[in-house]
Amino acid sequence: MNAQKAIKRFDKLANEWLQDLQTLDSEIIGINPDDKTWSIAEVYDHVMKVARTYQIPNLLQSLTDHAVRKRSKNMVGLAIFDLVYRKNVRMRMEEFPEKLVNLFSPVKREKADLMVDFTSFIDEVKSLEQKVLNSNSKHRQYHPMFGDISTKEWYYLIEFHMWQHNKQKKKIMSILHTKRSV
């Protein structure tokens, strides 16, 4: 996994998301296409919540003497980080432990608030770049799904999570566009 490539992919994807948010109608971002589908605003909120409450803190923890290391990276971690295997995985919040559901469940937000917060989020992630690039293979923190992963891999997870939700965001936008055209 190349940290420079992960940084460039995050920059590109984050800028696309920001442009989408800027051009989308304020009302559209709050519409849920159906009872089981998040609104676009909720997708943005979720991605930021996961990064801020889980990915970024673990990335920062990996750089300290207090990092938790439990076991080597497993096969799933090797596939995702070492082979850069990118497969769409469909997960539902209901499949996670209640604590994570409470932490990561999104809320609807107004476009103006979301714009300010998403711009701030991009700046937060960009502020990590030098730490990521200066980290070494000894900087690791445990992830329950992948084992001990490096600082660079924690950064990659931020972009990977956005990439996973990008397909969801595009699908919602397509559904809403189709409904408006009818």
mmCIF file of C-alpha atoms in Angstrom:
data_model
loop_
_atom_site.group_PDB
_atom_site.id
_atom_site.type_symbol
_atom_site.label_atom_id
_atom_site.label_comp_id
_atom_site.label_asym_id
_atom_site.label_seq_id
_atom_site.Cartn_x
_atom_site.Cartn_y
_atom_site.Cartn_z
ATOM 1 C CA MET A 1 0.000 0.000 0.000
ATOM 2 C CA ASN A 2 1.481 3.276 -1.134
ATOM 3 C CA ALA A 3 0.753 6.195 1.228
ATOM 4 C CA GLN A 4 1.213 8.816 -1.507
ATOM 5 C CA LYS A 5 -1.393 7.064 -3.675
ATOM 6 C CA ALA A 6 -3.817 6.839 -0.738
ATOM 7 C CA ILE A 7 -3.370 10.560 -0.077
ATOM 8 C CA LYS A 8 -3.992 11.398 -3.747
ATOM 9 C CA ARG A 9 -7.068 9.123 -3.853
ATOM 10 C CA PHE A 10 -8.464 10.784 -0.716
ATOM 11 C CA ASP A 11 -7.843 14.263 -2.151
ATOM 12 C CA LYS A 12 -9.564 13.379 -5.424
ATOM 13 C CA LEU A 13 -12.556 11.680 -3.794
ATOM 14 C CA ALA A 14 -12.986 14.335 -1.089
ATOM 15 C CA ASN A 15 -12.951 17.083 -3.717
ATOM 16 C CA GLU A 16 -15.552 15.212 -5.782
ATOM 17 C CA TRP A 17 -17.735 14.870 -2.686
ATOM 18 C CA LEU A 18 -17.314 18.552 -1.886
ATOM 19 C CA GLN A 19 -18.260 19.543 -5.451
ATOM 20 C CA ASP A 20 -21.315 17.266 -5.320
ATOM 21 C CA LEU A 21 -22.374 18.793 -2.025
ATOM 22 C CA GLN A 22 -21.934 22.315 -3.404
ATOM 23 C CA THR A 23 -24.094 21.606 -6.448
ATOM 24 C CA LEU A 24 -26.838 19.536 -4.807
ATOM 25 C CA ASP A 25 -30.084 21.210 -3.840
ATOM 26 C CA SER A 26 -30.539 21.760 -0.091
ATOM 27 C CA GLU A 27 -33.760 19.771 -0.053
ATOM 28 C CA ILE A 28 -32.405 16.864 -2.098
ATOM 29 C CA ILE A 29 -29.623 16.003 0.341
ATOM 30 C CA GLY A 30 -32.160 15.332 3.103
ATOM 31 C CA ILE A 31 -34.455 12.992 1.153
ATOM 32 C CA ASN A 32 -34.387 9.288 1.924
ATOM 33 C CA PRO A 33 -35.228 7.362 -1.271
ATOM 34 C CA ASP A 34 -36.995 4.733 0.863
ATOM 35 C CA ASP A 35 -37.361 3.599 4.480
ATOM 36 C CA LYS A 36 -34.130 1.589 4.459
ATOM 37 C CA THR A 37 -31.878 4.000 2.576
ATOM 38 C CA TRP A 38 -29.937 6.895 4.036
ATOM 39 C CA SER A 39 -30.167 10.389 2.624
ATOM 40 C CA ILE A 40 -27.098 11.931 1.027
ATOM 41 C CA ALA A 41 -26.651 14.124 4.117
ATOM 42 C CA GLU A 42 -26.634 10.994 6.285
ATOM 43 C CA VAL A 43 -23.957 9.370 4.117
ATOM 44 C CA TYR A 44 -21.703 12.404 4.557
ATOM 45 C CA ASP A 45 -22.398 12.527 8.289
ATOM 46 C CA HIS A 46 -21.636 8.810 8.700
ATOM 47 C CA VAL A 47 -18.321 8.971 6.829
ATOM 48 C CA MET A 48 -17.170 11.897 8.970
ATOM 49 C CA LYS A 49 -18.349 10.259 12.216
ATOM 50 C CA VAL A 50 -16.494 7.016 11.544
ATOM 51 C CA ALA A 51 -13.310 8.880 10.624
ATOM 52 C CA ARG A 52 -13.465 11.240 13.589
ATOM 53 C CA THR A 53 -14.515 8.776 16.282
ATOM 54 C CA TYR A 54 -12.648 5.684 15.131
ATOM 55 C CA GLN A 55 -10.200 5.907 12.231
ATOM 56 C CA ILE A 56 -8.371 9.153 13.073
ATOM 57 C CA PRO A 57 -8.047 8.408 16.816
ATOM 58 C CA ASN A 58 -6.624 4.963 16.022
ATOM 59 C CA LEU A 59 -4.283 6.419 13.414
ATOM 60 C CA LEU A 60 -2.965 8.873 16.024
ATOM 61 C CA GLN A 61 -2.787 6.135 18.678
ATOM 62 C CA SER A 62 -0.643 4.030 16.320
ATOM 63 C CA LEU A 63 2.067 6.696 16.552
ATOM 64 C CA THR A 64 2.318 6.532 20.342
ATOM 65 C CA ASP A 65 3.898 4.229 22.904
ATOM 66 C CA HIS A 66 0.338 3.402 24.028
ATOM 67 C CA ALA A 67 -0.682 1.732 20.769
ATOM 68 C CA VAL A 68 -2.529 -1.539 21.234
ATOM 69 C CA ARG A 69 -1.043 -4.469 19.409
ATOM 70 C CA LYS A 70 -2.817 -7.812 19.692
ATOM 71 C CA ARG A 71 -2.082 -9.904 16.632
ATOM 72 C CA SER A 72 -0.493 -9.698 13.225
ATOM 73 C CA LYS A 73 -2.451 -8.482 10.262
ATOM 74 C CA ASN A 74 -4.732 -11.286 9.048
ATOM 75 C CA MET A 75 -5.556 -12.474 5.516
ATOM 76 C CA VAL A 76 -8.339 -9.914 5.059
ATOM 77 C CA GLY A 77 -5.972 -7.140 6.127
ATOM 78 C CA LEU A 78 -3.266 -8.443 3.794
ATOM 79 C CA ALA A 79 -5.712 -8.502 0.865
ATOM 80 C CA ILE A 80 -7.016 -4.980 1.509
ATOM 81 C CA PHE A 81 -3.781 -3.227 2.444
ATOM 82 C CA ASP A 82 -0.961 -5.206 0.836
ATOM 83 C CA LEU A 83 -2.735 -6.294 -2.342
ATOM 84 C CA VAL A 84 -4.976 -3.178 -2.411
ATOM 85 C CA TYR A 85 -7.997 -5.399 -3.001
ATOM 86 C CA ARG A 86 -11.051 -3.174 -3.336
ATOM 87 C CA LYS A 87 -14.319 -4.994 -3.256
ATOM 88 C CA ASN A 88 -17.709 -3.533 -2.554
ATOM 89 C CA VAL A 89 -18.937 -4.847 0.744
ATOM 90 C CA ARG A 90 -22.541 -4.235 1.665
ATOM 91 C CA MET A 91 -22.972 -3.896 5.408
ATOM 92 C CA ARG A 92 -25.942 -2.735 7.434
ATOM 93 C CA MET A 93 -25.524 -0.770 10.641
ATOM 94 C CA GLU A 94 -27.787 -3.295 12.360
ATOM 95 C CA GLU A 95 -25.050 -5.934 11.893
ATOM 96 C CA PHE A 96 -22.638 -4.085 14.181
ATOM 97 C CA PRO A 97 -22.480 -4.118 17.990
ATOM 98 C CA GLU A 98 -24.855 -1.623 19.612
ATOM 99 C CA LYS A 99 -21.999 0.601 20.813
ATOM 100 C CA LEU A 100 -20.771 1.094 17.239
ATOM 101 C CA VAL A 101 -24.291 1.603 15.923
ATOM 102 C CA ASN A 102 -24.724 4.415 18.457
ATOM 103 C CA LEU A 103 -21.367 5.967 17.516
ATOM 104 C CA PHE A 104 -21.686 5.656 13.747
ATOM 105 C CA SER A 105 -25.396 6.149 13.044
ATOM 106 C CA PRO A 106 -25.842 9.254 10.928
ATOM 107 C CA VAL A 107 -28.136 12.189 11.419
ATOM 108 C CA LYS A 108 -29.686 14.476 8.833
ATOM 109 C CA ARG A 109 -28.078 17.864 8.654
ATOM 110 C CA GLU A 110 -28.672 21.115 6.847
ATOM 111 C CA LYS A 111 -26.585 21.739 3.740
ATOM 112 C CA ALA A 112 -24.854 24.866 5.103
ATOM 113 C CA ASP A 113 -23.755 23.030 8.262
ATOM 114 C CA LEU A 114 -22.681 20.003 6.256
ATOM 115 C CA MET A 115 -20.630 22.163 3.861
ATOM 116 C CA VAL A 116 -18.722 23.792 6.718
ATOM 117 C CA ASP A 117 -18.196 20.485 8.502
ATOM 118 C CA PHE A 118 -17.159 18.532 5.413
ATOM 119 C CA THR A 119 -14.638 21.238 4.464
ATOM 120 C CA SER A 120 -13.280 21.065 8.016
ATOM 121 C CA PHE A 121 -13.160 17.257 7.763
ATOM 122 C CA ILE A 122 -11.056 17.457 4.589
ATOM 123 C CA ASP A 123 -8.658 19.820 6.385
ATOM 124 C CA GLU A 124 -8.467 17.437 9.380
ATOM 125 C CA VAL A 125 -7.562 14.486 7.182
ATOM 126 C CA LYS A 126 -5.065 16.544 5.170
ATOM 127 C CA SER A 127 -3.404 17.655 8.429
ATOM 128 C CA LEU A 128 -2.486 13.995 9.034
ATOM 129 C CA GLU A 129 -0.526 13.594 5.808
ATOM 130 C CA GLN A 130 2.930 14.442 7.153
ATOM 131 C CA LYS A 131 2.443 12.192 10.186
ATOM 132 C CA VAL A 132 1.415 9.374 7.878
ATOM 133 C CA LEU A 133 4.346 9.901 5.535
ATOM 134 C CA ASN A 134 6.806 10.089 8.458
ATOM 135 C CA SER A 135 5.463 6.958 10.144
ATOM 136 C CA ASN A 136 7.245 3.628 9.880
ATOM 137 C CA SER A 137 6.272 -0.030 9.950
ATOM 138 C CA LYS A 138 6.575 -0.170 13.753
ATOM 139 C CA HIS A 139 3.708 2.298 14.118
ATOM 140 C CA ARG A 140 0.710 -0.019 14.414
ATOM 141 C CA GLN A 141 -2.650 -0.131 16.160
ATOM 142 C CA TYR A 142 -5.021 -3.065 16.495
ATOM 143 C CA HIS A 143 -8.145 -3.262 14.316
ATOM 144 C CA PRO A 144 -10.655 -6.009 15.250
ATOM 145 C CA MET A 145 -11.317 -6.907 11.605
ATOM 146 C CA PHE A 146 -7.754 -6.788 10.240
ATOM 147 C CA GLY A 147 -5.324 -7.250 13.143
ATOM 148 C CA ASP A 148 -2.482 -4.828 13.809
ATOM 149 C CA ILE A 149 -2.376 -2.282 11.004
ATOM 150 C CA SER A 150 0.030 0.573 10.363
ATOM 151 C CA THR A 151 -0.532 4.305 10.527
ATOM 152 C CA LYS A 152 -0.541 4.391 6.725
ATOM 153 C CA GLU A 153 -3.198 1.666 6.658
ATOM 154 C CA TRP A 154 -5.390 3.564 9.138
ATOM 155 C CA TYR A 155 -5.172 6.542 6.773
ATOM 156 C CA TYR A 156 -6.028 4.304 3.837
ATOM 157 C CA LEU A 157 -9.150 3.155 5.728
ATOM 158 C CA ILE A 158 -10.483 6.723 5.727
ATOM 159 C CA GLU A 159 -10.306 6.868 1.931
ATOM 160 C CA PHE A 160 -11.448 3.251 1.529
ATOM 161 C CA HIS A 161 -14.523 3.888 3.684
ATOM 162 C CA MET A 162 -15.410 6.941 1.564
ATOM 163 C CA TRP A 163 -14.886 4.870 -1.581
ATOM 164 C CA GLN A 164 -17.269 2.217 -0.228
ATOM 165 C CA HIS A 165 -19.931 4.853 0.471
ATOM 166 C CA ASN A 166 -19.312 6.655 -2.821
ATOM 167 C CA LYS A 167 -21.228 3.934 -4.647
ATOM 168 C CA GLN A 168 -24.097 4.344 -2.164
ATOM 169 C CA LYS A 169 -24.059 8.141 -2.603
ATOM 170 C CA LYS A 170 -24.152 7.844 -6.397
ATOM 171 C CA LYS A 171 -26.994 5.336 -6.231
ATOM 172 C CA ILE A 172 -29.034 7.657 -3.988
ATOM 173 C CA MET A 173 -28.348 10.588 -6.314
ATOM 174 C CA SER A 174 -29.448 8.508 -9.306
ATOM 175 C CA ILE A 175 -32.665 7.393 -7.584
ATOM 176 C CA LEU A 176 -33.513 10.945 -6.561
ATOM 177 C CA HIS A 177 -32.747 12.280 -10.036
ATOM 178 C CA THR A 178 -34.996 9.628 -11.581
ATOM 179 C CA LYS A 179 -37.828 10.397 -9.147
ATOM 180 C CA ARG A 180 -37.589 14.133 -9.900
ATOM 181 C CA SER A 181 -37.646 13.507 -13.655
ATOM 182 C CA VAL A 182 -40.869 11.517 -13.502
#
